[in-house]
mmCIF file of C-alpha atoms in Angstrom:
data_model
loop_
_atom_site.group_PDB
_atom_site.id
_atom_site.type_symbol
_atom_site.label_atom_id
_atom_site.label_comp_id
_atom_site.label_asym_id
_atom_site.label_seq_id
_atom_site.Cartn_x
_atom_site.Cartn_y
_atom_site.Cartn_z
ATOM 1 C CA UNK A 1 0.000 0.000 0.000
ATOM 2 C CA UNK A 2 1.636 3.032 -1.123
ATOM 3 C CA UNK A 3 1.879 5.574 1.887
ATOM 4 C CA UNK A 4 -0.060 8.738 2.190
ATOM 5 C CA UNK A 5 1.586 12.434 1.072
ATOM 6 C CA UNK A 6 1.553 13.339 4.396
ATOM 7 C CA UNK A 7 3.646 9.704 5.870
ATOM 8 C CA UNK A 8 5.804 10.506 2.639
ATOM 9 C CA UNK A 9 6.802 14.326 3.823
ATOM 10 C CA UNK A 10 7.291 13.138 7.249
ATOM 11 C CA UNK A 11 9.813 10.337 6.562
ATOM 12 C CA UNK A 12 11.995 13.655 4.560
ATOM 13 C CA UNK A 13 13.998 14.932 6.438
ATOM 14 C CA UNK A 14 13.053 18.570 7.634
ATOM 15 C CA UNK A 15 15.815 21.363 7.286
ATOM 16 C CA UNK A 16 17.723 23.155 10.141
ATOM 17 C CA UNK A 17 15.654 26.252 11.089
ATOM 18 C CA UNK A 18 18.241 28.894 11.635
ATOM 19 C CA UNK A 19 17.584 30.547 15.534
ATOM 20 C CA UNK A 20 17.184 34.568 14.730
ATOM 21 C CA UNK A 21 19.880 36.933 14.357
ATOM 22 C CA UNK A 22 19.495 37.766 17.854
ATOM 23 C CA UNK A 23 20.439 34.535 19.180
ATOM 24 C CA UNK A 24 23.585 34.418 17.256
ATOM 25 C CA UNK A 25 26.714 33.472 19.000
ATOM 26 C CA UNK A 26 28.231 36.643 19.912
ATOM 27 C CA UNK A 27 30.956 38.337 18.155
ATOM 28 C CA UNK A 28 29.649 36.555 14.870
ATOM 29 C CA UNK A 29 29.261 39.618 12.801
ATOM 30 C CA UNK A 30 32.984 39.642 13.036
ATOM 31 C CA UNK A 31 33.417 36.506 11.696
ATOM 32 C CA UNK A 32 33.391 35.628 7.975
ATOM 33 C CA UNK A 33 30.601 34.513 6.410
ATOM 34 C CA UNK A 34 31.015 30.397 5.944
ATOM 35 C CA UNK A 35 29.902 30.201 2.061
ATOM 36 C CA UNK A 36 32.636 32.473 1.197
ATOM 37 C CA UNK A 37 35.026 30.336 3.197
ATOM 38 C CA UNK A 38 38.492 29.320 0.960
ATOM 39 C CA UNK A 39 38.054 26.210 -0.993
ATOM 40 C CA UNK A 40 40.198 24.052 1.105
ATOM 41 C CA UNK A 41 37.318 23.752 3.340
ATOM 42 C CA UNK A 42 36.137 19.532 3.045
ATOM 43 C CA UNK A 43 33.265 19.979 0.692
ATOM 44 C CA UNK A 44 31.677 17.555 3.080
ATOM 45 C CA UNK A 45 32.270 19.589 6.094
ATOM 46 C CA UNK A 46 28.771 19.692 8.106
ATOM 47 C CA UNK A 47 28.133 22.616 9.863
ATOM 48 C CA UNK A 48 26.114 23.433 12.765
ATOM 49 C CA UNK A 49 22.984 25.127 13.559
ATOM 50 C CA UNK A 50 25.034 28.129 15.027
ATOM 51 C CA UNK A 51 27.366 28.359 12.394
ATOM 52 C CA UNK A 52 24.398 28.723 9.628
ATOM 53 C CA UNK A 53 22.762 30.925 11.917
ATOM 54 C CA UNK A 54 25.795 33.055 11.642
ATOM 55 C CA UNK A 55 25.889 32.520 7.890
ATOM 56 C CA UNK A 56 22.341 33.746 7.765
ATOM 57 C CA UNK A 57 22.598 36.908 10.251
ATOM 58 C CA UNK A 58 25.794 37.607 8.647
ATOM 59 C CA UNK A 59 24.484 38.481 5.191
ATOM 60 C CA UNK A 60 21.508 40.204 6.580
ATOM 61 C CA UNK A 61 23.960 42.392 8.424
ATOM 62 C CA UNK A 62 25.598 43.254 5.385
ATOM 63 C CA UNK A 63 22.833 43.923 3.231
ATOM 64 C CA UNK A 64 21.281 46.596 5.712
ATOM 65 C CA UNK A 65 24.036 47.882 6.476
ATOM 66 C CA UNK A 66 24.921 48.614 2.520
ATOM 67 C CA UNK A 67 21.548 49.860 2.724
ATOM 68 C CA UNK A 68 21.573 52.141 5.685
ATOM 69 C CA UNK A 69 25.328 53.880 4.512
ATOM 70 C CA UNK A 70 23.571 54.673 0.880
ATOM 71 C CA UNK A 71 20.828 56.297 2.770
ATOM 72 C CA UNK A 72 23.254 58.068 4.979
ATOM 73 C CA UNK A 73 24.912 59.008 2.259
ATOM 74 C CA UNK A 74 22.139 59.994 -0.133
ATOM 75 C CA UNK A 75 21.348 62.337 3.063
ATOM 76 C CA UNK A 76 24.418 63.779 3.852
ATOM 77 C CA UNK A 77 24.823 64.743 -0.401
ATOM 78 C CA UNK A 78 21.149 66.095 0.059
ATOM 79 C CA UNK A 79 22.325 68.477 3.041
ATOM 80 C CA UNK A 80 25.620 69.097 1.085
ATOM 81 C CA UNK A 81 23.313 70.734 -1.844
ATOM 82 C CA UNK A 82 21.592 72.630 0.156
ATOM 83 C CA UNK A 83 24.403 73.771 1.968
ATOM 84 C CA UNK A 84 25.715 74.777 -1.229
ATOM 85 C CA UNK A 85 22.502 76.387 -2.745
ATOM 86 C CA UNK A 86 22.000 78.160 0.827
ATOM 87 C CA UNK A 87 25.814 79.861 0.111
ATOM 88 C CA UNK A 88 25.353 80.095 -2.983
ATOM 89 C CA UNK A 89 21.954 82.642 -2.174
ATOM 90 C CA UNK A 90 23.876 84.850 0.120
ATOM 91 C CA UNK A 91 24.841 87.595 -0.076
ATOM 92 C CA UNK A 92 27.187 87.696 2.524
ATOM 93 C CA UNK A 93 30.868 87.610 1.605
ATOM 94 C CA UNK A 94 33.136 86.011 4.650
ATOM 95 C CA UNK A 95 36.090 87.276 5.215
ATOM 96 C CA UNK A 96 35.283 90.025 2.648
ATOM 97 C CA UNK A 97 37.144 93.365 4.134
ATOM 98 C CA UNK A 98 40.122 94.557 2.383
ATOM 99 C CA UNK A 99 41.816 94.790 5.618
ATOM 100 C CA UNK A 100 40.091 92.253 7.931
ATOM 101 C CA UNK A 101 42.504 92.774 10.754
ATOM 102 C CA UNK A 102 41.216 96.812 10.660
ATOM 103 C CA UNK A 103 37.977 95.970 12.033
ATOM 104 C CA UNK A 104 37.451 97.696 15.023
ATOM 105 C CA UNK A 105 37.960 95.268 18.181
ATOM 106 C CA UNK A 106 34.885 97.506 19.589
ATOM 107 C CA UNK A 107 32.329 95.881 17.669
ATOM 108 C CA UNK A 108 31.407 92.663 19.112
ATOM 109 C CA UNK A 109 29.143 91.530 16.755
ATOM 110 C CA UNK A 110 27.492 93.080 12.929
ATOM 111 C CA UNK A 111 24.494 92.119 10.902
ATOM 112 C CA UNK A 112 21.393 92.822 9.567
ATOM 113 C CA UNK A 113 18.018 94.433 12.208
ATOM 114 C CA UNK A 114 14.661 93.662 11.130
ATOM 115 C CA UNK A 115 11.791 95.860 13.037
ATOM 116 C CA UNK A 116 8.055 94.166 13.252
ATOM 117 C CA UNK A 117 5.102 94.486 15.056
ATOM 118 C CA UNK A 118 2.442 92.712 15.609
ATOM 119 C CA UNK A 119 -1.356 94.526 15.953
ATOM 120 C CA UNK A 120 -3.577 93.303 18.991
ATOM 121 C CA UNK A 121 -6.017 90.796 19.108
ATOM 122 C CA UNK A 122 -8.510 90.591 16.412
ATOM 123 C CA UNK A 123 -6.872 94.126 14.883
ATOM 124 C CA UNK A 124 -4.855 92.912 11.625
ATOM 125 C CA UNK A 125 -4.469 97.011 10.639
ATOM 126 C CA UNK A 126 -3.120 99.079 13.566
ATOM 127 C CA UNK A 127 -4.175 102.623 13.865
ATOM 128 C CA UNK A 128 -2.216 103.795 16.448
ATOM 129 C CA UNK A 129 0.412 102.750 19.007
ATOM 130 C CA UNK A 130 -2.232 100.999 21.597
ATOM 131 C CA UNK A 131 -3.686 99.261 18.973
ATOM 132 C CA UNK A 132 0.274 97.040 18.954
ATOM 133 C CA UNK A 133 0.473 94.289 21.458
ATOM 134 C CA UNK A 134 4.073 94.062 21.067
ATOM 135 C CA UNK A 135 6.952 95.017 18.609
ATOM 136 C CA UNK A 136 9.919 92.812 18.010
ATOM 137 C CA UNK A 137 13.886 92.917 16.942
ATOM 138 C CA UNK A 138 14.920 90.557 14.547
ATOM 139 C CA UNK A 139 18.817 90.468 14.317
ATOM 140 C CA UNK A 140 20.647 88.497 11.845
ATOM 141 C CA UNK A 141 24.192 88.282 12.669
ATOM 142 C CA UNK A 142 27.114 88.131 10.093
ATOM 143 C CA UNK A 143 31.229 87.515 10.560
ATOM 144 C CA UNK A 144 32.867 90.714 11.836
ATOM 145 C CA UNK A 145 35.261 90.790 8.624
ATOM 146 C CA UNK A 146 32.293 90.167 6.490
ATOM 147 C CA UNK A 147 30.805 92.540 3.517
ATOM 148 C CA UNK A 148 27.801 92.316 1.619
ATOM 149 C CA UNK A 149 27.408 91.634 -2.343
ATOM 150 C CA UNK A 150 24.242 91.064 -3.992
ATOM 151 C CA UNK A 151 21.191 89.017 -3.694
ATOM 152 C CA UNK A 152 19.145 88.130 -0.384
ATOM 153 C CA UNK A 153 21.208 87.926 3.032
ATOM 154 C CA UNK A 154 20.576 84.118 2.863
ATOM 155 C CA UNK A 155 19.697 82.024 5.355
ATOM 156 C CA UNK A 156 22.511 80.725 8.089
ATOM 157 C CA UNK A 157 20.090 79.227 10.956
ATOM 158 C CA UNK A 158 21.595 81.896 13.046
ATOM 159 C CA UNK A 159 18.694 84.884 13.778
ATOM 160 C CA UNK A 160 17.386 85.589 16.925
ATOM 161 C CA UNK A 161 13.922 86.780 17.526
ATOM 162 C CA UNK A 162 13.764 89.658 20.236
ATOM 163 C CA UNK A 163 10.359 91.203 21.752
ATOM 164 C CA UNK A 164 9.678 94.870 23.133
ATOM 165 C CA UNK A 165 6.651 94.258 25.763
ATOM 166 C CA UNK A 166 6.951 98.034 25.970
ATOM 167 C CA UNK A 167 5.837 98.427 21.711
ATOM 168 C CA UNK A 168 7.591 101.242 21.271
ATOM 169 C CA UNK A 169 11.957 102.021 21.064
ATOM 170 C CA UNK A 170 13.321 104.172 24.736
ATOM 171 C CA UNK A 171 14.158 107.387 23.264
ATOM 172 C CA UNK A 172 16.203 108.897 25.995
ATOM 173 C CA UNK A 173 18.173 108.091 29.141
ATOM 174 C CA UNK A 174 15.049 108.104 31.060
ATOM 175 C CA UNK A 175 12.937 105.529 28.872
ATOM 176 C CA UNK A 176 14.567 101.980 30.501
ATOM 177 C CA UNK A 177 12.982 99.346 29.917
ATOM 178 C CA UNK A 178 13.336 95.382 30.004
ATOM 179 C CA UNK A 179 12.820 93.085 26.120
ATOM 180 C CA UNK A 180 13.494 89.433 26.152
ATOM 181 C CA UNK A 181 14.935 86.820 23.452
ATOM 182 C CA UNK A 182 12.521 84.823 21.979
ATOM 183 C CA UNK A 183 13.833 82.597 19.865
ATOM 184 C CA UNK A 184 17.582 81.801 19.057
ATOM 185 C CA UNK A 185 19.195 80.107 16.575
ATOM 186 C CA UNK A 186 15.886 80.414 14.047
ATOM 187 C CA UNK A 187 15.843 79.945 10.479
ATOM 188 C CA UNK A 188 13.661 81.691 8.657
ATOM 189 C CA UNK A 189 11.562 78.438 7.989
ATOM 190 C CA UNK A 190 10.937 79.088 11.988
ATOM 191 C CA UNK A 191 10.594 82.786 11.586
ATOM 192 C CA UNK A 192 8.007 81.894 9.106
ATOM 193 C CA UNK A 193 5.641 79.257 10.832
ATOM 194 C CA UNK A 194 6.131 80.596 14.528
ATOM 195 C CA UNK A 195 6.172 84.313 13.925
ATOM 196 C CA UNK A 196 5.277 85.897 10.675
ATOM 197 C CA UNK A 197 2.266 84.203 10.150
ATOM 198 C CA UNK A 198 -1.398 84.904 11.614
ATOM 199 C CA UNK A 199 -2.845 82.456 14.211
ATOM 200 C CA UNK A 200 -6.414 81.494 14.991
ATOM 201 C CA UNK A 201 -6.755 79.554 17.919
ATOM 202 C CA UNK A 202 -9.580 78.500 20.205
ATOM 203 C CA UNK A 203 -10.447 79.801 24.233
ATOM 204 C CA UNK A 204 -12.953 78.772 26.266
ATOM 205 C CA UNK A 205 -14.357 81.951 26.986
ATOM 206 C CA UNK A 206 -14.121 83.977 23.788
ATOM 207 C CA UNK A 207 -14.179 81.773 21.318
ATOM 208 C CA UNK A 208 -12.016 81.908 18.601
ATOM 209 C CA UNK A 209 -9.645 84.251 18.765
ATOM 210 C CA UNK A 210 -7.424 85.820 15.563
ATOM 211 C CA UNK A 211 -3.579 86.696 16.109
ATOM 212 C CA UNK A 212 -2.626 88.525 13.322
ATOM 213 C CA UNK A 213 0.299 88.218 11.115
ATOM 214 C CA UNK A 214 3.528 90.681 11.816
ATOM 215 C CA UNK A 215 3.954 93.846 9.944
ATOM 216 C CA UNK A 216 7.215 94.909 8.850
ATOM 217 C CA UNK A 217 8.481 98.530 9.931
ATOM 218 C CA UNK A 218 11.959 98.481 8.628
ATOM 219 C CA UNK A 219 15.279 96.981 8.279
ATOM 220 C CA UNK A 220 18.577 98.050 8.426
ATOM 221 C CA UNK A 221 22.332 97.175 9.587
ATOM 222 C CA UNK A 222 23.523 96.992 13.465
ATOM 223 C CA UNK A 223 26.424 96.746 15.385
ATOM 224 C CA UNK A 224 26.522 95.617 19.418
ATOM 225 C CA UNK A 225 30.075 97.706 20.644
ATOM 226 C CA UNK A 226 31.693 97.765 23.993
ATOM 227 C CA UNK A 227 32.602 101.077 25.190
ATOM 228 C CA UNK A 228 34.255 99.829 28.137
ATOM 229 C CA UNK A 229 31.886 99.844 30.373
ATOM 230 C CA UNK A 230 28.984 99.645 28.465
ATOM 231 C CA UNK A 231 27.531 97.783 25.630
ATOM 232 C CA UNK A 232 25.485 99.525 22.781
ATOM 233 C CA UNK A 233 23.304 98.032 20.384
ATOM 234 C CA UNK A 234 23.322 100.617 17.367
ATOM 235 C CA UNK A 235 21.881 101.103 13.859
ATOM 236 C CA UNK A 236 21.120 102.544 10.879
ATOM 237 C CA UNK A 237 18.260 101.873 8.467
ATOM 238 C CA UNK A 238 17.759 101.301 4.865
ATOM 239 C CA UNK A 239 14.530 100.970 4.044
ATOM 240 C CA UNK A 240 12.210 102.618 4.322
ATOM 241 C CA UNK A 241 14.867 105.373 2.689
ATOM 242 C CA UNK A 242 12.371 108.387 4.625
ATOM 243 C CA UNK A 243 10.659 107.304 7.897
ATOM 244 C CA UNK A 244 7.360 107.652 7.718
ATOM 245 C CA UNK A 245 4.593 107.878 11.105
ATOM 246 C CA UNK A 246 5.135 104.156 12.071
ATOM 247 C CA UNK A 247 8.707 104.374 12.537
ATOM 248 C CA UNK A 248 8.405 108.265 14.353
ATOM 249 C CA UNK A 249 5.821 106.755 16.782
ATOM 250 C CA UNK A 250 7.872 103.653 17.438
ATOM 251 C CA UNK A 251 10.784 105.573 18.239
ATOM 252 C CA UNK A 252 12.519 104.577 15.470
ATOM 253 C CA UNK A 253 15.812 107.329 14.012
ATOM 254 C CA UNK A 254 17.371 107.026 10.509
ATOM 255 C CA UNK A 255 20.278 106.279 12.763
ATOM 256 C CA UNK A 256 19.827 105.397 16.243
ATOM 257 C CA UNK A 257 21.364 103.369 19.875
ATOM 258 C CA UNK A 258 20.524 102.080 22.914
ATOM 259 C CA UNK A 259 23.098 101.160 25.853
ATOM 260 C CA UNK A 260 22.044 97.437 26.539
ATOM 261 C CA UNK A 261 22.548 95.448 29.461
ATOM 262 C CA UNK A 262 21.938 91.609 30.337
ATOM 263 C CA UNK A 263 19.928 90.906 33.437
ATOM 264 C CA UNK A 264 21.605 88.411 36.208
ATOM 265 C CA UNK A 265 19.145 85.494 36.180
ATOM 266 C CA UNK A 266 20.453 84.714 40.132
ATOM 267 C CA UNK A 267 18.014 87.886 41.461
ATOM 268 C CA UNK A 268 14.271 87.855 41.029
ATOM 269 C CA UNK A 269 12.994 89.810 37.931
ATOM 270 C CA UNK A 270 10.748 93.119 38.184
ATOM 271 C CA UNK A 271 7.397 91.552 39.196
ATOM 272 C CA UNK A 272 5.990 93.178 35.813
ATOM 273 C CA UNK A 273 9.004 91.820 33.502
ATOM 274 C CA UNK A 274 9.060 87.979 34.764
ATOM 275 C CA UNK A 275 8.989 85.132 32.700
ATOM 276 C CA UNK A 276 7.575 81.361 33.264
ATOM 277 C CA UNK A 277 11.089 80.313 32.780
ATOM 278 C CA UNK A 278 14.631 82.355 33.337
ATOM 279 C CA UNK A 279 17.682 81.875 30.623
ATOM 280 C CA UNK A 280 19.472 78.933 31.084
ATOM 281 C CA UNK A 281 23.392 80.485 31.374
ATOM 282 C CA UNK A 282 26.335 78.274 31.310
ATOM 283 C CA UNK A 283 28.410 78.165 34.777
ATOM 284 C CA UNK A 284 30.797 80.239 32.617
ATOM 285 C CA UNK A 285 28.182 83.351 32.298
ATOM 286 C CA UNK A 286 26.796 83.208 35.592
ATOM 287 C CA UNK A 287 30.385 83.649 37.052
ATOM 288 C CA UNK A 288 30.425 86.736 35.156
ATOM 289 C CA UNK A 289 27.964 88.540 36.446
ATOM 290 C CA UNK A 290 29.472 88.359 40.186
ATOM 291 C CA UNK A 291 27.115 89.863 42.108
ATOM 292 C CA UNK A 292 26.126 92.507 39.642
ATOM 293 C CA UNK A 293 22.064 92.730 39.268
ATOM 294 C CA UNK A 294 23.342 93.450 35.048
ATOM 295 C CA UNK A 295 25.878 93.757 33.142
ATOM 296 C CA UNK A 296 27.185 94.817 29.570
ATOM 297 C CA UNK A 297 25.720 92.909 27.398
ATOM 298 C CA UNK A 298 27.465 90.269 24.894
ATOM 299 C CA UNK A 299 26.599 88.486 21.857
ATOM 300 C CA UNK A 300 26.997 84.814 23.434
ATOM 301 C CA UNK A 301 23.901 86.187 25.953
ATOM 302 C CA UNK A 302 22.023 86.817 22.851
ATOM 303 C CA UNK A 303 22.218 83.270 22.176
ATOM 304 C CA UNK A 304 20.305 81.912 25.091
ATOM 305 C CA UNK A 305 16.322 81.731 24.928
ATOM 306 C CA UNK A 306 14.646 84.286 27.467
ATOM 307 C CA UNK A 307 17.551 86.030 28.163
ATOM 308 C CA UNK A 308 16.534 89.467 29.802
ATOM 309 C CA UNK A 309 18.354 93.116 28.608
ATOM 310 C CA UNK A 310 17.926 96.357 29.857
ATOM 311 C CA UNK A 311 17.491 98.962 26.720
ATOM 312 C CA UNK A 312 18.071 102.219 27.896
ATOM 313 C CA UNK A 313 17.415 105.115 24.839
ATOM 314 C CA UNK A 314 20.402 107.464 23.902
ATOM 315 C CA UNK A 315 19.339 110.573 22.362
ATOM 316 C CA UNK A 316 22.813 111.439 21.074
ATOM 317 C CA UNK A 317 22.150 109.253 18.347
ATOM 318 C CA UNK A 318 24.742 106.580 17.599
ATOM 319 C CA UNK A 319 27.855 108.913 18.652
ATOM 320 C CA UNK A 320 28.314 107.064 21.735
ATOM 321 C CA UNK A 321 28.068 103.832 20.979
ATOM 322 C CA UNK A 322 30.389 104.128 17.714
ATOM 323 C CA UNK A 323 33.123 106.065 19.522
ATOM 324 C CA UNK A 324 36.852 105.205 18.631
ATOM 325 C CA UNK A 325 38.628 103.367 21.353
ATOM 326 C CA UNK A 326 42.415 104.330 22.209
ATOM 327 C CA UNK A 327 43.403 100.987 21.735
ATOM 328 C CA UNK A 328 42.220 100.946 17.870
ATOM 329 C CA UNK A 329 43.188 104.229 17.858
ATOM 330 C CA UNK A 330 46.817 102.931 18.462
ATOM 331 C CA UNK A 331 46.553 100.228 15.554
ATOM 332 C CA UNK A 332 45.363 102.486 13.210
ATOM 333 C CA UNK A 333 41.937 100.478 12.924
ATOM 334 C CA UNK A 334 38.932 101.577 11.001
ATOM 335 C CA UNK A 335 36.119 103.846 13.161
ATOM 336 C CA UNK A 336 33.136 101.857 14.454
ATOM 337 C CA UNK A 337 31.195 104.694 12.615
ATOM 338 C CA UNK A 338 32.844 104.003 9.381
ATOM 339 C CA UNK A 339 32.279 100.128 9.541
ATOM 340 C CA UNK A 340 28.886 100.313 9.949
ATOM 341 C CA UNK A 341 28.500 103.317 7.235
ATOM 342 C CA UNK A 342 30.224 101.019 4.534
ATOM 343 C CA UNK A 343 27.754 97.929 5.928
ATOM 344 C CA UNK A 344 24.862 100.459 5.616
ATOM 345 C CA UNK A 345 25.534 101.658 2.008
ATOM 346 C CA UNK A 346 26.165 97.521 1.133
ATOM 347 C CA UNK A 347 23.327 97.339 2.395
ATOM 348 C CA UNK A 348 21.124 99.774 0.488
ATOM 349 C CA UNK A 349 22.611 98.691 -2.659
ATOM 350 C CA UNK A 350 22.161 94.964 -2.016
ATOM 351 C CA UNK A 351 18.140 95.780 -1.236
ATOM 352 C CA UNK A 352 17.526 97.463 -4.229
ATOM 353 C CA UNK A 353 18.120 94.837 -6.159
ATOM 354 C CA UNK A 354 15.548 92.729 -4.229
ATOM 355 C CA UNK A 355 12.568 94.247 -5.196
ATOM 356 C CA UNK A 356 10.940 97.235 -6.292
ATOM 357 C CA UNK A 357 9.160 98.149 -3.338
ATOM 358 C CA UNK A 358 10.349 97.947 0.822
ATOM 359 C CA UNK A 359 8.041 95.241 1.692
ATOM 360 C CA UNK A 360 9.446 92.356 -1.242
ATOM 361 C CA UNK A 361 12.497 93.721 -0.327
ATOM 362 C CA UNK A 362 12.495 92.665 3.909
ATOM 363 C CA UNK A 363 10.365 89.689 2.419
ATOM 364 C CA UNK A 364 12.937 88.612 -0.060
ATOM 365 C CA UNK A 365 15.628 88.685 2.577
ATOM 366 C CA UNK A 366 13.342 86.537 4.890
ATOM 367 C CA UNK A 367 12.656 84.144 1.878
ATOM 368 C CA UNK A 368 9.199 84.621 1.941
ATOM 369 C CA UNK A 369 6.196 85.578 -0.341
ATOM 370 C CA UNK A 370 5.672 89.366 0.248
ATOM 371 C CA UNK A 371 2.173 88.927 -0.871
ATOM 372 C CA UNK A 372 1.343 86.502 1.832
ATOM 373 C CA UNK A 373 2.165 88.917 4.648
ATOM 374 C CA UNK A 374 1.063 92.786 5.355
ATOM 375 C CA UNK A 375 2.720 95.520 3.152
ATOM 376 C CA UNK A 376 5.669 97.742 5.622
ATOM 377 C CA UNK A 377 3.658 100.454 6.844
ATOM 378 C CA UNK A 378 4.686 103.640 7.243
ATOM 379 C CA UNK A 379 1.090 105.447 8.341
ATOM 380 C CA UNK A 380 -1.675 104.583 10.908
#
């Protein structure tokens, strides 16, 4: 009697199941794989379970890890190109002073100041100064040695976003009063989702509520300097070219400086200027301070979310902040004032061939669609 199929498969012999990778003997993906083994081997040599186990894990080692490197390397020549287009876009020029080493040690830091504001609740169209819930810094940082060509600044992951509770610029030695950093290290992707744009959003007493999109008031070029013992933040715009209302009633000057200081974290803040959560200093910084309640502000404090300065107005303009230092003097390096003259006339140049109007031109640096945001306004 012939036997069944199933008495027939169960007299073969069944295969060795190889365990998972994970129960390999350790140290096997070391090893080399046994079908590749040299041709001495006994063609009759049996192996074990472990030893095809190893063959097995082995190979699927090797194929995702051929895998994983192309797709670590497809990623890294991805970031590469757009590390390339990104340079390619900017207009800043490393390194591009005739005489780098005649920089004035008194600047601390250079770049590019963008002004906003941002209307109140529900108001997308300001009239007037209380109709602003808050106006905001936007400063954009370059290399010290650095001048400006053509095109848009481009984007170098580097701007910081800085609010004014107070909505409008001190004017004088008596206006003091405390702004905060936002956001650090933003690109203008961030700058884009998380400030520029309008926000609806949902309370449970009001309903829905409408935060409108930030309005451009004007950008220019700006210089933090150390006087000794003070540090100025100062600047002079480009556009617009002839302030208008807006910028008068913010407090804004064709050229203008404030003496800013950085607030020591280790006392309690103003009970009208504290935050949910102070800046988070390295050991470094808070040594720094001492026991001072502030003090002269640097770039690295810039750096640090919720960081807390002092602006205090100077109505002598930017005289102060850009004077020469004797030490420069001594080296026969460049004024502070003519630095930031030759940035501002890059500047101006570089704009105009943004855009014919102010707003594509602040848009154009921020890489966004001018027509998706509010024009720069210049009347209430």
């Amino acid at each position: 009697m012939a036997p069944s199929t199933r008495e027939a498969k169960a007299k073969e012999k069944a295969p060795d199941a190889a365990p998972p990778a994970s129960e390999a003997e350790p140290g096997s993906k070391h090893k080399a794989d046994p079908d590749s083994e040299d041709a001495s081997e006994s063609p009759k040599a049996k192996r074990n379970k472990t030893e095809i186990a190893d063959g097995h894990s082995k190979k699927k080692e090797t194929g995702e890890t051929k895998s994983a490197a192309g797709v670590e390397a497809e990623k890294t020549e991805c970031h590469g190109e757009e590390k390339d287009d990104r340079d390619k876009k900017s207009a800043v020029e490393p390194h591009g002073r005739d005489a780098p080493e005649a920089v004035p040690s008194s600047i601390l830091e250079k770049g590019i100041i963008y002004f906003f504001f941002r209307g109140r609740v529900g108001i997308d169209e300001p009239s007037a100064v209380n109709e602003i819930a808050r106006s905001y810094i936007i400063l954009r940082p370059i290399e010290r040695d650095a001048k400006l060509g053509s095109g848009p600044i481009g984007d170098a992951g580097n701007s910081r976003l800085c609010a004014i509770p107070k909505k409008v610029l001190p004017q004088s030695g008596k206006d003091r009063w405390i702004a905060f950093v936002e956001k650090t290290s933003a690109s203008f992707q961030q700058l884009k989702d998380e400030f520029l744009a309008s926000n609806d959003y949902e309370t449970k007493t009001a309903g829905t509520r409408h935060s409108p999109a930030a309005t451009p008031v004007a950008e220019g070029v700006y210089a933090i300097t150390s006087t000794g013992s003070n540090s100025h933040l100062a600047y002079i715009l480009t556009v617009p070219e002839e302030l208008g209302e807006v910028q008068k009633e913010l407090g804004l000057k064709q050229k203008g400086s404030f003496i800013i200081s950085t607030r020591n974290p280790q006392y309690p803040a103003p009970a009208n200027a504290r935050l949910p959560k102070g800046p988070e200093y390295p050991e470094e910084v808070l040594k720094e301070f001492r026991s001072r309640r502030w003090m002269p502000t640097q770039p690295k404090h810039l750096d640090v979310v919720n960081t807390q300065f002092l602006l205090i107005g100077e109505s002598s303009g930017v005289e102060k902040a850009l004077e020469p230092q004797k030490a420069d003097e001594k080296e026969n390096k460049e004024e502070p004032a003519e630095e930031l003259e030759k940035l501002e006339e890059e500047d101006l140049q570089r704009l105009k061939g943004l855009s014919d109007d102010d707003s594509g031109r602040v848009f154009a640096d921020l890489e966004v669609n001018a027509n998706d945001y509010p024009k720069l306004q210049t009347t209430f």
